[in-house]
Amino acid sequence: MKKLFSLMAIIAIVLSANCSRIEQNDDPIIGIWVEASTLSEESTSKTTVRKEWIFNDVYLGRYHEINGNDITLKTDFKWSQENGIYTVEYRGLEDKPNDMVTIQNNEQGVLLQKTDGDLLAIKE
C-alpha cells in the first residue's frame, strides 16, 4: 500500500510540474539599452559616463551608471507597458523620476525615446 501511495505521489508531482508553463515574454524592450557620453573634466582628461538598462522578461530590470571603470550607481527597476508607452519605475531612488518612453526605429538603430522627445538609450 505504501508503494502505491508513493507511486501516485510521484505521478502527481510529475504531472503538476509539466502543467505549469511559464508564459514567454517576447516584448521588444527586453535586452540591454545604453546611453554613453564623454565628459571633459580638464583640457586633457576625458571620462566616459555610461548608463545601462537591462530589461528582463518578468517586468524587472537593473540600472547601472558607470563612470570610467567604476559603477557609481546600481539599482533595480520595474517596467510596464501600456498602449506602446513603457514606464520605468526606479526602486530605492527617490530623486530619480520614472521614465516614460517609446521604442523608435531609425537609421541609428532601435531607440528608447522619452515621451517629451528626448533620447534615453540605444539598444545594444
XYZ file of C-alpha atoms in Angstrom:
124
model
C 0.000 0.000 0.000
C 2.875 2.393 0.814
C 4.393 1.716 -2.624
C 1.099 2.580 -4.301
C 0.836 5.920 -2.453
C 4.488 6.701 -3.222
C 3.933 5.920 -6.901
C 0.788 8.077 -7.006
C 2.649 10.951 -5.281
C 5.465 10.784 -7.834
C 2.975 10.771 -10.707
C 1.144 13.765 -9.205
C 4.413 15.716 -8.876
C 5.447 14.951 -12.443
C 2.031 15.917 -13.828
C 1.898 19.186 -11.902
C 5.436 20.097 -12.989
C 4.572 19.500 -16.642
C 1.337 21.503 -16.499
C 2.818 24.696 -15.124
C 4.295 26.522 -18.112
C 5.764 29.990 -17.793
C 4.464 32.338 -20.460
C 7.170 33.518 -22.856
C 7.559 37.311 -22.912
C 8.986 38.481 -26.240
C 8.493 42.215 -25.768
C 10.912 44.243 -27.942
C 12.181 46.187 -24.920
C 13.822 43.081 -23.441
C 17.595 43.383 -23.662
C 20.352 45.871 -22.880
C 19.936 49.583 -23.619
C 22.755 52.126 -23.186
C 23.456 55.828 -23.140
C 27.110 56.814 -23.294
C 28.562 60.292 -23.083
C 32.037 61.728 -22.647
C 32.753 64.397 -20.054
C 35.799 66.658 -20.290
C 36.925 67.500 -16.783
C 40.105 69.257 -17.861
C 41.697 70.021 -21.190
C 43.371 66.585 -21.394
C 41.176 64.440 -19.163
C 38.061 62.742 -20.535
C 35.758 60.398 -18.672
C 33.117 58.184 -20.233
C 29.822 58.015 -18.371
C 27.689 55.052 -19.386
C 24.109 54.476 -18.290
C 22.798 50.968 -18.803
C 19.302 49.499 -18.522
C 18.912 45.709 -18.582
C 15.267 44.742 -19.162
C 14.240 41.152 -18.465
C 11.116 39.192 -19.317
C 9.448 39.294 -15.894
C 8.927 43.091 -15.950
C 12.015 43.792 -13.863
C 15.466 45.075 -14.647
C 18.746 46.513 -13.433
C 20.037 50.069 -13.944
C 23.744 50.994 -13.784
C 25.648 54.248 -14.050
C 29.301 53.628 -14.841
C 31.836 56.463 -14.614
C 35.047 55.352 -16.314
C 35.557 51.872 -14.881
C 33.637 52.416 -11.642
C 29.965 51.612 -11.071
C 28.686 54.741 -9.329
C 25.016 53.753 -9.154
C 23.228 50.414 -9.317
C 19.569 49.740 -8.647
C 16.685 47.543 -9.702
C 13.670 48.806 -11.589
C 10.207 47.654 -12.527
C 8.809 48.219 -16.003
C 5.379 48.067 -17.554
C 3.858 48.780 -20.963
C 0.506 50.259 -21.857
C -0.506 51.312 -25.384
C 3.119 51.336 -26.582
C 4.330 53.560 -23.732
C 6.771 51.960 -21.315
C 7.067 53.151 -17.733
C 10.328 52.512 -15.866
C 9.993 52.819 -12.072
C 13.290 53.026 -10.190
C 13.273 51.357 -6.787
C 15.165 52.950 -3.939
C 15.969 56.166 -5.808
C 13.623 58.842 -4.555
C 15.423 61.582 -6.505
C 15.166 59.767 -9.877
C 11.745 60.210 -11.506
C 10.063 57.461 -13.504
C 10.891 57.370 -17.213
C 8.077 57.174 -19.759
C 9.447 56.001 -23.116
C 8.520 54.560 -26.504
C 10.541 52.381 -28.859
C 11.557 54.041 -32.119
C 13.393 52.614 -35.138
C 15.588 54.840 -37.306
C 18.909 54.813 -39.170
C 20.837 54.866 -35.856
C 19.134 51.668 -34.709
C 16.456 50.909 -32.152
C 15.983 53.764 -29.678
C 14.182 54.413 -26.410
C 12.713 57.870 -26.720
C 11.171 59.756 -23.827
C 7.608 60.937 -24.330
C 8.910 64.536 -24.392
C 11.076 63.663 -27.435
C 14.483 63.328 -25.751
C 16.607 60.247 -26.437
C 17.011 57.921 -23.448
C 19.030 54.977 -24.796
C 20.047 52.847 -27.781
C 19.607 49.079 -27.878
C 22.851 47.143 -27.807
